[in-house]
Coordinates of N, CA and C in Angstrom, one line a residue:
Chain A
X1 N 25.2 -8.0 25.3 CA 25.8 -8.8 24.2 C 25.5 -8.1 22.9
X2 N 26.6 -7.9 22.3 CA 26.5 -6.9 20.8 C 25.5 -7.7 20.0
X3 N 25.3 -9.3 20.3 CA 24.8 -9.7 19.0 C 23.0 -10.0 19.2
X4 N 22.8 -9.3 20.5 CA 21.2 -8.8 20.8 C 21.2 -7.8 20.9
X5 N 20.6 -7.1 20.0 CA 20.3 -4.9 19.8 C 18.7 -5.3 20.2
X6 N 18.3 -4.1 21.2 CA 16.9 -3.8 21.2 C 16.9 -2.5 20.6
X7 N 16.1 -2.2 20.1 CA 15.3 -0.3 20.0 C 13.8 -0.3 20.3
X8 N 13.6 1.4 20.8 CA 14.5 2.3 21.3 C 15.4 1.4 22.7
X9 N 16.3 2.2 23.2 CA 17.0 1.8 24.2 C 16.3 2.9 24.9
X10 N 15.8 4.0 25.2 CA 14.9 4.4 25.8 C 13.7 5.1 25.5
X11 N 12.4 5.1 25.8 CA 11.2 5.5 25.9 C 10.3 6.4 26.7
X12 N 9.9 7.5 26.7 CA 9.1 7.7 27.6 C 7.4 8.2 26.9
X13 N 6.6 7.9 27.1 CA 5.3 7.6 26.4 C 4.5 7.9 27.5
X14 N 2.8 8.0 27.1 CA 1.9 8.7 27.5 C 0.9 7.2 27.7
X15 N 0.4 7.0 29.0 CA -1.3 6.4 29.6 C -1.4 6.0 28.1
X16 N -2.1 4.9 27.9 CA -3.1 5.0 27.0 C -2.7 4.6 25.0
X17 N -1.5 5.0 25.0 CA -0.4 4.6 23.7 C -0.2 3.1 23.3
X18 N -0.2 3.2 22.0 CA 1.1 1.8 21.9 C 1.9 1.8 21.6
X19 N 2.8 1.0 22.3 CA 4.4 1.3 22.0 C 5.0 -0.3 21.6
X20 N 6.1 -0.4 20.7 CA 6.3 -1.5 20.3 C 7.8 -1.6 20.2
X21 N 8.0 -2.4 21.3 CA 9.6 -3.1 21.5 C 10.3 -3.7 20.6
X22 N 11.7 -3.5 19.6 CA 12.0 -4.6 19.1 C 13.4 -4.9 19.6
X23 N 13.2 -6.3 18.8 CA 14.6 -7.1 19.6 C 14.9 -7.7 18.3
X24 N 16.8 -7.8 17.9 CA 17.2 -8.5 16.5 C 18.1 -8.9 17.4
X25 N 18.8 -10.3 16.7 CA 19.7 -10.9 17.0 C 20.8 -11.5 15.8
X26 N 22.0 -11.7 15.8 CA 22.3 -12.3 14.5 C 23.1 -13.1 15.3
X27 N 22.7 -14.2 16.3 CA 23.1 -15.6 16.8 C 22.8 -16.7 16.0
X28 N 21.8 -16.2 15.9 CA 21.3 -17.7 14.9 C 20.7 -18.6 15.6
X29 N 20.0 -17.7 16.8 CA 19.2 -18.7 17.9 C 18.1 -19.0 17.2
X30 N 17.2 -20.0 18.2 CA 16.0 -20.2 17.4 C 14.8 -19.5 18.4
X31 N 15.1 -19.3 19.8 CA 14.8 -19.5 21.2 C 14.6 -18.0 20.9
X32 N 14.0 -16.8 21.2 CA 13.5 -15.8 22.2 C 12.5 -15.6 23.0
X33 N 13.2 -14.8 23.8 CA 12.6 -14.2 25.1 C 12.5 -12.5 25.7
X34 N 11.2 -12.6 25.9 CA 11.0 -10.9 26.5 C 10.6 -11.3 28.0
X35 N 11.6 -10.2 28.8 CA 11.9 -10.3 30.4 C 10.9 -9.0 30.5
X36 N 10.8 -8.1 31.8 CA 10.8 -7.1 32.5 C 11.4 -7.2 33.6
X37 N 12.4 -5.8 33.8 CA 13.0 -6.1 35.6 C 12.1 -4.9 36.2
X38 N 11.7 -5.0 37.3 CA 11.3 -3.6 38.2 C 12.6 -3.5 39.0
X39 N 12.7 -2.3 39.5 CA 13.6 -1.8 40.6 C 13.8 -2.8 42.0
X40 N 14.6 -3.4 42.3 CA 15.3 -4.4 43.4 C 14.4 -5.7 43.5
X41 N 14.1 -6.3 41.7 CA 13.6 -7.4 42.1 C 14.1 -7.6 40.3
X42 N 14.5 -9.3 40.5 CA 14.6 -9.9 39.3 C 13.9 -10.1 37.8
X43 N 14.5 -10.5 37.1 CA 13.3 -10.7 35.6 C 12.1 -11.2 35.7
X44 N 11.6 -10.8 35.5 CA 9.9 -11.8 35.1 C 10.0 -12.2 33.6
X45 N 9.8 -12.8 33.4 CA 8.8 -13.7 32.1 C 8.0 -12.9 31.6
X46 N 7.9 -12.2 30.3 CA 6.6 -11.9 29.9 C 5.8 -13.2 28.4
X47 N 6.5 -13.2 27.6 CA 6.5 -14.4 26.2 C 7.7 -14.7 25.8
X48 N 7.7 -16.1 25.1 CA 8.7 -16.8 24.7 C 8.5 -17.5 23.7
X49 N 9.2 -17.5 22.6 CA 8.9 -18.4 21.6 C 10.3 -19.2 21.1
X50 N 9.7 -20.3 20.4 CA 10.6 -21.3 20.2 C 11.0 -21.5 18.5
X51 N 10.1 -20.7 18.1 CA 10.8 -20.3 16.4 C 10.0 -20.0 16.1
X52 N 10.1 -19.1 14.6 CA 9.2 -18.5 13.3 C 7.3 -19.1 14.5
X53 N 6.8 -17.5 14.4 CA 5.3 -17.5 14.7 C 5.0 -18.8 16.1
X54 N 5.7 -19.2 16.5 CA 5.6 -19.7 18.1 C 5.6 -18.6 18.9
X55 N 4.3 -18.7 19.5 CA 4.1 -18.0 20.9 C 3.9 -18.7 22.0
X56 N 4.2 -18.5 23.3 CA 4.0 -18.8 24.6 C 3.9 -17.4 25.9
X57 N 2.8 -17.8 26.3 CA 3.2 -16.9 27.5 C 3.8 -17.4 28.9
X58 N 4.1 -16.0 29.5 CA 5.3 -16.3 30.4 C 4.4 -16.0 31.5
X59 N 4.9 -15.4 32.5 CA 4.7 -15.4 34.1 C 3.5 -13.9 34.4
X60 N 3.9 -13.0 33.4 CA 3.5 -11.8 33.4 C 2.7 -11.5 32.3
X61 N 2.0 -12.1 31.1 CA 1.7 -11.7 29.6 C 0.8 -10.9 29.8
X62 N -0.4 -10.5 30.5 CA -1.5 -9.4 30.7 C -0.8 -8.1 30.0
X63 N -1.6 -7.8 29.3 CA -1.4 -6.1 28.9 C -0.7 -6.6 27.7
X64 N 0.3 -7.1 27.6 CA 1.1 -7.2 26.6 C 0.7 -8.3 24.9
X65 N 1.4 -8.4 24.0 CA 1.5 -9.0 22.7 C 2.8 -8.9 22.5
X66 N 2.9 -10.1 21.8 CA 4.5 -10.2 20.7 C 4.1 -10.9 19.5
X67 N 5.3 -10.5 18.2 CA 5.2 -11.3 17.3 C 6.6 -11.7 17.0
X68 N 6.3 -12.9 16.0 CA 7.9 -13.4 16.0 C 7.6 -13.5 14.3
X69 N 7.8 -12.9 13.4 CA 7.6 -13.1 12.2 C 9.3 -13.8 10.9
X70 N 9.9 -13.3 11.9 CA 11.3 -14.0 11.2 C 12.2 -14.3 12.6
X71 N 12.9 -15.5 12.5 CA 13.6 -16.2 12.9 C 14.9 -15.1 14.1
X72 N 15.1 -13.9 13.3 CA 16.0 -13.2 13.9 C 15.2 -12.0 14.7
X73 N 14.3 -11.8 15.0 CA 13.5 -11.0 15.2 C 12.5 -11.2 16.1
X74 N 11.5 -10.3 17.3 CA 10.9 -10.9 17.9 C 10.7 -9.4 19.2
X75 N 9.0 -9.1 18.7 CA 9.1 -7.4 19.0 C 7.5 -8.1 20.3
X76 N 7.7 -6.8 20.9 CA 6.8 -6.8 22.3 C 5.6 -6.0 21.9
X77 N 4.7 -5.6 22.0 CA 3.7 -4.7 21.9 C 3.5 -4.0 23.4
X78 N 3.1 -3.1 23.6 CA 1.7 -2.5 24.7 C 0.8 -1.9 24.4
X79 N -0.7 -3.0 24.1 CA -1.3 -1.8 23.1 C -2.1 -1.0 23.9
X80 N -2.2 -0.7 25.1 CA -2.5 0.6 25.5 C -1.7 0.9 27.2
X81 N -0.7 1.4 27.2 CA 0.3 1.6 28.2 C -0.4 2.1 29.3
X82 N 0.2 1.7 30.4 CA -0.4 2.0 31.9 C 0.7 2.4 32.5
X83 N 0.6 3.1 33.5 CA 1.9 3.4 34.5 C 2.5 2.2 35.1
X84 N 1.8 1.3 35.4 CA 2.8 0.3 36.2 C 3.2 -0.7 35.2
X85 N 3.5 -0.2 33.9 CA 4.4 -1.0 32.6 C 6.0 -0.5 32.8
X86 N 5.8 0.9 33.5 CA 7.0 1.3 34.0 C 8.1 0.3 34.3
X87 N 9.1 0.2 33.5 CA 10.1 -0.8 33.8 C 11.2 -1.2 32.4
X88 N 12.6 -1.6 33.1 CA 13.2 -2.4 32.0 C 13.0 -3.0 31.4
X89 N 12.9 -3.4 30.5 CA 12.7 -4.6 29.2 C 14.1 -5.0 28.7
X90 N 14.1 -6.6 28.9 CA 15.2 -7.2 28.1 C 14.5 -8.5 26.7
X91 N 15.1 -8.9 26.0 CA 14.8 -9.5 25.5 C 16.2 -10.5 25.4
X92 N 16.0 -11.8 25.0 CA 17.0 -12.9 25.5 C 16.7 -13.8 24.3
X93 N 18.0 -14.3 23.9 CA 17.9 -15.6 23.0 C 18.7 -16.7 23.3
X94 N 18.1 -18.1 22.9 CA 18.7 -19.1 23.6 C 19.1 -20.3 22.1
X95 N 19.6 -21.1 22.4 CA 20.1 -22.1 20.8 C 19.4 -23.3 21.8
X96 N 18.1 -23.7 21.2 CA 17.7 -25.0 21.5 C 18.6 -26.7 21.1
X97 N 19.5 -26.1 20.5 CA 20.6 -27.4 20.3 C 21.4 -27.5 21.5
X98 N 21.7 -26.2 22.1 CA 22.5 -26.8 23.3 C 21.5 -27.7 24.0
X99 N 20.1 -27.7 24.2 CA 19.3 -28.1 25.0 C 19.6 -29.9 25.6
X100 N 20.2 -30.0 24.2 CA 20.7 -32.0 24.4 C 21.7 -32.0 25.4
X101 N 22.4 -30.8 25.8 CA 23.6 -31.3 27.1 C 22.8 -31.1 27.8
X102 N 21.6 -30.4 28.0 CA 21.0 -30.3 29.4 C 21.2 -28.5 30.1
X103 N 21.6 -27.7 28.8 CA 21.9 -26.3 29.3 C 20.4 -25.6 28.4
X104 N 20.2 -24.1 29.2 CA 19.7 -23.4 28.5 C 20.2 -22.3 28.5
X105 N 21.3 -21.7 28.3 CA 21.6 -20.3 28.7 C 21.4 -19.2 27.8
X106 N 20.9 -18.2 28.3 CA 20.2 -17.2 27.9 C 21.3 -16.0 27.4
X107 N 21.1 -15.3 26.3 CA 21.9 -14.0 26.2 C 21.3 -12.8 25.8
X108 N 21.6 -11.8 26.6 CA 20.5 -10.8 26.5 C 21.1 -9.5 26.0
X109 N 20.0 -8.8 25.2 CA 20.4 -7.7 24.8 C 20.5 -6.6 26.1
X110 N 20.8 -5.4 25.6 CA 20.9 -4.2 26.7 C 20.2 -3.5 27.4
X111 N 18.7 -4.2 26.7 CA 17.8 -3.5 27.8 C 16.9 -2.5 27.0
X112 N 15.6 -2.1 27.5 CA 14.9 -0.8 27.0 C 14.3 -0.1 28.1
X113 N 14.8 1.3 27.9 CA 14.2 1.6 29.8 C 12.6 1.9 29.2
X114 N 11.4 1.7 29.7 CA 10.3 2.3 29.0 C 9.3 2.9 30.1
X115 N 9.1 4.2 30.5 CA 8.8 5.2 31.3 C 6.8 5.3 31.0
X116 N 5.9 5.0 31.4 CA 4.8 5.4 30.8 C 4.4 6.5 32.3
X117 N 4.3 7.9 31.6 CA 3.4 8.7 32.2 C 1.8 8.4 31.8
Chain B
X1 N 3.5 -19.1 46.0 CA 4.1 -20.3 45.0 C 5.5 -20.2 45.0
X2 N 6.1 -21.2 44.1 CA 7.8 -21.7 44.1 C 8.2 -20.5 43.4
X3 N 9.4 -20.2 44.0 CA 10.6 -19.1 43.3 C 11.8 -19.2 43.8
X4 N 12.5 -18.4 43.0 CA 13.6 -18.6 43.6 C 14.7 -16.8 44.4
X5 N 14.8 -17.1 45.2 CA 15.5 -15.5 46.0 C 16.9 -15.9 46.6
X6 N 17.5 -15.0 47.3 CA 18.2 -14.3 47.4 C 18.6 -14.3 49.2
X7 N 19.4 -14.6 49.8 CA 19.8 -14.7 51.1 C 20.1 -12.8 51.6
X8 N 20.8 -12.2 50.9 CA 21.1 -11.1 51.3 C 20.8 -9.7 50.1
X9 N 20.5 -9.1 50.0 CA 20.2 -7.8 49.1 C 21.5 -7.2 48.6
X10 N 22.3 -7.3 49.5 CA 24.1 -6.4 49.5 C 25.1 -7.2 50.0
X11 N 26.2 -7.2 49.6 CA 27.4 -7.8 49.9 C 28.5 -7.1 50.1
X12 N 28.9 -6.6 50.6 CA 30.3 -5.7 50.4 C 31.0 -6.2 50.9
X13 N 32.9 -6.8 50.1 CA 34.0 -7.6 50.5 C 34.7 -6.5 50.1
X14 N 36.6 -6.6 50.8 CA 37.1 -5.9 50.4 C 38.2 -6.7 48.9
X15 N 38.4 -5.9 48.2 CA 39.1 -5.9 46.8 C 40.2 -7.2 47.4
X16 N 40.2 -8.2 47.0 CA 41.6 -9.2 47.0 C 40.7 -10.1 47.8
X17 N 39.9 -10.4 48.7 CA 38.8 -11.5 49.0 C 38.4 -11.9 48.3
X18 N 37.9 -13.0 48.8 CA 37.1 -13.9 48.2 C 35.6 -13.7 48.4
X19 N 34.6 -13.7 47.7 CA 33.1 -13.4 48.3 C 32.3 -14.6 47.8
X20 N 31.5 -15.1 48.6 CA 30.1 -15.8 48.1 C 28.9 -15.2 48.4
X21 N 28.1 -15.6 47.0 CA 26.8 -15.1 46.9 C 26.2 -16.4 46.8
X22 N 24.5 -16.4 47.9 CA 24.3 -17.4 48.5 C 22.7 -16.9 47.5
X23 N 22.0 -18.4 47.7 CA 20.9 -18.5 46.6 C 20.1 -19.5 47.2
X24 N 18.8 -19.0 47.5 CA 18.2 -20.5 48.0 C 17.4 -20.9 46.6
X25 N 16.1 -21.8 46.2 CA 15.2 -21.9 45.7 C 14.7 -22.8 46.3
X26 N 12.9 -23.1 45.9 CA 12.0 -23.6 46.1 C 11.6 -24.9 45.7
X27 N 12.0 -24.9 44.5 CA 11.2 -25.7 43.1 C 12.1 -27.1 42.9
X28 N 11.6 -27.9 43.7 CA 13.0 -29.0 43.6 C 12.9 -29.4 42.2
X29 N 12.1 -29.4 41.6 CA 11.6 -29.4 40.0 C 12.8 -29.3 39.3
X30 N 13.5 -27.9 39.7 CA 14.3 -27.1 38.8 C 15.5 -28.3 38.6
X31 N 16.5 -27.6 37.3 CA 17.6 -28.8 37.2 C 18.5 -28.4 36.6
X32 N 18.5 -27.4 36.1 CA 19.5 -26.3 35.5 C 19.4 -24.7 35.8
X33 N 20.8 -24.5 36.8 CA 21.0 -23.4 37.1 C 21.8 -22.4 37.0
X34 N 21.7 -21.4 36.4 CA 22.5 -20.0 35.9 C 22.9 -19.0 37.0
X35 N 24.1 -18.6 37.6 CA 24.0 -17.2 37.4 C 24.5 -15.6 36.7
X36 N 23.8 -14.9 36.7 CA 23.7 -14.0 36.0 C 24.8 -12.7 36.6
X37 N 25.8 -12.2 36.2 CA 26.4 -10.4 36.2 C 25.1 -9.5 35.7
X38 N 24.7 -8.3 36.2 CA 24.4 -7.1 35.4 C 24.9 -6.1 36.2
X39 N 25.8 -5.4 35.4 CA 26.0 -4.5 35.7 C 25.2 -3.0 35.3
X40 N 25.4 -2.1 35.9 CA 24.5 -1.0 35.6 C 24.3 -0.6 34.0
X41 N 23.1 -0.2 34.1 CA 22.7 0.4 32.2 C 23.1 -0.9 31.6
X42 N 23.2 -2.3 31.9 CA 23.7 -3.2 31.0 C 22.8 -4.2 31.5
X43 N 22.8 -5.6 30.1 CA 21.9 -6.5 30.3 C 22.4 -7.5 31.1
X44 N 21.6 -8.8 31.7 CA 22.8 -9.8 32.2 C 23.5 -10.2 31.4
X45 N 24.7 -10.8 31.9 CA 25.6 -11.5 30.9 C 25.9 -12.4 32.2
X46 N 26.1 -13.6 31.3 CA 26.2 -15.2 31.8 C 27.7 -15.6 32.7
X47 N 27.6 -15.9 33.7 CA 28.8 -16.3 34.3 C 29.1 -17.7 34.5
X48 N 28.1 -18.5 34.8 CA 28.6 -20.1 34.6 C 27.1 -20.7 35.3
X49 N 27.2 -22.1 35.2 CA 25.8 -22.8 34.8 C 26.4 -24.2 35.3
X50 N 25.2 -24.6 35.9 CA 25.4 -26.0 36.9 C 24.2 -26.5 36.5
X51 N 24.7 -28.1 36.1 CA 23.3 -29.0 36.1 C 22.9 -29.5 37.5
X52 N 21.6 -29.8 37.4 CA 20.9 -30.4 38.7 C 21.7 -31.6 39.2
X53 N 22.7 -32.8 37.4 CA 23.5 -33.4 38.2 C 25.0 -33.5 38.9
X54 N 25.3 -32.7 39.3 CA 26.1 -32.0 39.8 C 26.2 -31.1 41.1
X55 N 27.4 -31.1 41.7 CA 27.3 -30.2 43.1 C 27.9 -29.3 42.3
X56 N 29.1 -28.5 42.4 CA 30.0 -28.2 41.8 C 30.8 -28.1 40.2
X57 N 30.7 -27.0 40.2 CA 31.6 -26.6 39.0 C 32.6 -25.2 39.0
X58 N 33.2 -25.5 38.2 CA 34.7 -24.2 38.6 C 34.4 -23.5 37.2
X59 N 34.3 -22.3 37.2 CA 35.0 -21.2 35.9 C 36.4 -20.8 36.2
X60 N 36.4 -19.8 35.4 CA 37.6 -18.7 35.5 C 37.2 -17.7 36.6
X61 N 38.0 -17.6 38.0 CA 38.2 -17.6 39.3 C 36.2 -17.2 40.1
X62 N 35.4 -18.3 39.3 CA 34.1 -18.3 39.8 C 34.4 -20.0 40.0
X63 N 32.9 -20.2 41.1 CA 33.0 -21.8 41.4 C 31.4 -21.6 41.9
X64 N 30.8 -22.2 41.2 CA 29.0 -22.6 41.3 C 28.6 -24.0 42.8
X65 N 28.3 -24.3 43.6 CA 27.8 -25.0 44.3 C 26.9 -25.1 44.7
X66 N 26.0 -26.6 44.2 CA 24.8 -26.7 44.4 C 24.7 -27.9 45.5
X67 N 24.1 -27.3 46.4 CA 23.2 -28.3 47.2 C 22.1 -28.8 47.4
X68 N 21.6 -30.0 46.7 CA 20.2 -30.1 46.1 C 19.6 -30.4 47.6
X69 N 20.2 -30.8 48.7 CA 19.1 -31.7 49.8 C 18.4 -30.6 50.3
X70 N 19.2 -28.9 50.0 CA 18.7 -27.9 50.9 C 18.2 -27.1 50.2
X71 N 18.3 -27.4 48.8 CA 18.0 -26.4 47.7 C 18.5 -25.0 47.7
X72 N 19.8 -25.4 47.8 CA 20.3 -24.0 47.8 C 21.8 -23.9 47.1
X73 N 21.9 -22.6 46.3 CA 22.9 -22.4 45.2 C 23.9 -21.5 45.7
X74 N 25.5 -21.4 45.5 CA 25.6 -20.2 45.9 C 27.0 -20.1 44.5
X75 N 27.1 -18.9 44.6 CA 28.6 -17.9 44.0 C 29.9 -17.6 44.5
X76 N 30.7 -18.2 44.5 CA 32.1 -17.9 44.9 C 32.8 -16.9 43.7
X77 N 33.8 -16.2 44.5 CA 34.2 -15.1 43.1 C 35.6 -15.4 44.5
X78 N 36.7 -15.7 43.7 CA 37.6 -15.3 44.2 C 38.9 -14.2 43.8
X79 N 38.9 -14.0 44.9 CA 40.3 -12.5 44.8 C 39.5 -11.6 44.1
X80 N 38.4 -10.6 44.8 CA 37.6 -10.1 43.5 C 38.1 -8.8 43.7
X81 N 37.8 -8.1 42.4 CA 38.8 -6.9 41.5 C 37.2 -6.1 41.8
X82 N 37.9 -5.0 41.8 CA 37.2 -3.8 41.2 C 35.8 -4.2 40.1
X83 N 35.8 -5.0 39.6 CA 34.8 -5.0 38.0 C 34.1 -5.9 38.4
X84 N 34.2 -6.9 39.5 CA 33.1 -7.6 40.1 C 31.8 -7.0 40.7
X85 N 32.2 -5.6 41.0 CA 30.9 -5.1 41.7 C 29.6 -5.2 40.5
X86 N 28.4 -5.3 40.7 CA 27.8 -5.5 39.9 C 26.5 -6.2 40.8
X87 N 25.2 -6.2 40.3 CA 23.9 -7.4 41.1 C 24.4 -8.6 39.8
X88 N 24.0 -9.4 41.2 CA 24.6 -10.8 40.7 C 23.0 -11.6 40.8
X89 N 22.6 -12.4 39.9 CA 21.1 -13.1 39.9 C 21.6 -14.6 39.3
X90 N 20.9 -14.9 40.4 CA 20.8 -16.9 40.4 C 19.7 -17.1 39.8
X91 N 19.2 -17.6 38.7 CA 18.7 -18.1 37.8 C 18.5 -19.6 37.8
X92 N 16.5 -20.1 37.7 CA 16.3 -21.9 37.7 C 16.0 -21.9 36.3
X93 N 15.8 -23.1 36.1 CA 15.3 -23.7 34.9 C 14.9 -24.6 35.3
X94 N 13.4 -25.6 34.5 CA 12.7 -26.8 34.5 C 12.9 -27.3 33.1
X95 N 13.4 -28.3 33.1 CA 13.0 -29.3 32.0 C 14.3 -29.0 30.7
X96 N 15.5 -28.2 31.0 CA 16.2 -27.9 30.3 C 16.7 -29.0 29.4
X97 N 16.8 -30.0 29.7 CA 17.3 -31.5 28.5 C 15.9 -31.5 27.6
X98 N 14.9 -31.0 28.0 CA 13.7 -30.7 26.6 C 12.9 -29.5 26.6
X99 N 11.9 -29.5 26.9 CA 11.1 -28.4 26.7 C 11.3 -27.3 27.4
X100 N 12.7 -27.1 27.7 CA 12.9 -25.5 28.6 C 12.0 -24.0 28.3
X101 N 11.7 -23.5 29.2 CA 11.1 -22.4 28.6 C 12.1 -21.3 29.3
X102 N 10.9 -20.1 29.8 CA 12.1 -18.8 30.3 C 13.2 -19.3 31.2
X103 N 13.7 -18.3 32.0 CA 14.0 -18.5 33.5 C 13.6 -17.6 34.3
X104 N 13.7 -18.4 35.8 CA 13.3 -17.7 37.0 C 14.4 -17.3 37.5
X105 N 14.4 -15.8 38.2 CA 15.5 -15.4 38.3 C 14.7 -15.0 39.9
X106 N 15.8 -15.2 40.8 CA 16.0 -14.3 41.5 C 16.2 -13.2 42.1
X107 N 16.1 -12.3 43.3 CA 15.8 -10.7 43.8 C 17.2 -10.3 43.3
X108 N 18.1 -10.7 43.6 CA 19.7 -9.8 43.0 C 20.3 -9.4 44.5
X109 N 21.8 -9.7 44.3 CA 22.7 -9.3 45.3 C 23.5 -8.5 44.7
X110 N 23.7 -7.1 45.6 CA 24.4 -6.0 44.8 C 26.2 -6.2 45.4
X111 N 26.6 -6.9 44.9 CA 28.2 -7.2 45.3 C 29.0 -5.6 44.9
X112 N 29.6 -5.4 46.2 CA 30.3 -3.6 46.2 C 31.7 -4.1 47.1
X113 N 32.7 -4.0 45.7 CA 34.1 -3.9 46.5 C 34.5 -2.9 46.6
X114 N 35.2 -2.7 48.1 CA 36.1 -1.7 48.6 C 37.3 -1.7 48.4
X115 N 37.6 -0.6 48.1 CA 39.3 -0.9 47.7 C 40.0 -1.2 49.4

């Protein structure tokens, strides 16, 4: 979805680095979210936040940090990269107003491939 | 623990069939359910979404069916074209009418039409 950009869209980085994901959106959600997919298995959860400086962790948050400092924005950290960080990164935004019908549906940007040797 | 997966890894129908993609989950909890298109080098993008109250829902030539007693979801795509190939991911949610958080997605079924 054009109206989630992540950068870089790809990465390859060294053990031991920090590397820092970002995600913009101009939805006008209030909702984001940072996934990971590995190779022939679905997203995980890493953090989620619900607006301006809300943090939550997700399924996976070890190793990782995020910050959410403005509303359209909402970047991932690894402050010291391991090989099994190896993986896609998505980041996702959701509009907590649909939440009154009872939907949450997610829209995700394109992805960041991120490689750690 | 509760998750939600995947009946089959691969699907291959031919081009002008109809195919279903089948979905169990765990979490009778759950109450709102997505599933997801990604096609290659691309993120998911949303295909249609079923509340817990509810069996059934129809999109544009998709139809979602949930069966809560067995906990299981599945994907109908009918007459599917060339541009349906893609992994398809069934996606839960908890608590979506309030405090929703991420979603749980599913292993992925790689749908491959033959001409």
């Amino acid at each position: 979805d054009a109206d989630v950009t992540q950068t870089p869209r790809n990465r390859i980085t060294k053990t031991g680095k920090r590397i820092m994901l970002e995600c913009s959106q101009t939805k006008g959600h209030d909702r984001m979210y940072w996934y990971r997919q590995d190779p022939g298995l679905g997203l995980r959860l890493i953090y989620y936040s619900f607006d301006v400086k809300d943090i939550n962790k997700g399924e996976i948050s070890d190793g990782y940090s995020v910050s959410r400092q403005a509303q359209a924005k909402f970047s991932l950290s690894l402050e010291s990269a391991i090989p099994n960080q190896t993986a896609l990164y998505f980041c996702a935004t959701s509009d907590s107003r649909n939440l009154a019908g009872g939907r949450n549906e997610q829209f995700f940007g394109p992805g960041t491939r991120l490689t750690v040797l | 623990g509760e998750s939600v997966g995947l009946h089959l890894p691969t699907l291959s129908v031919q081009e002008g069939d109809n195919s279903i993609i089948n979905c169990a989950y765990s979490n009778s909890a759950s109450d709102y359910f997505i599933w997801y298109k990604q096609e290659s080098g691309k993120g998911p993008q949303f295909i249609i979404d079923i509340r817990s109250n509810m069996d059934k829902r129809q999109g544009q030539r998709v139809t979602v069916l949930l069966n809560k007693t067995v906990k299981h979801l599945s994907l109908q795509i009918a007459a599917t074209q060339p541009g349906d190939s893609a992994v398809y991911f069934c996606a839960e949610n908890i608590g979506a009418g309030g405090g929703a958080d991420g979603l749980t997605f599913g292993k992925g079924t790689h749908l491959i039409i033959q001409p």
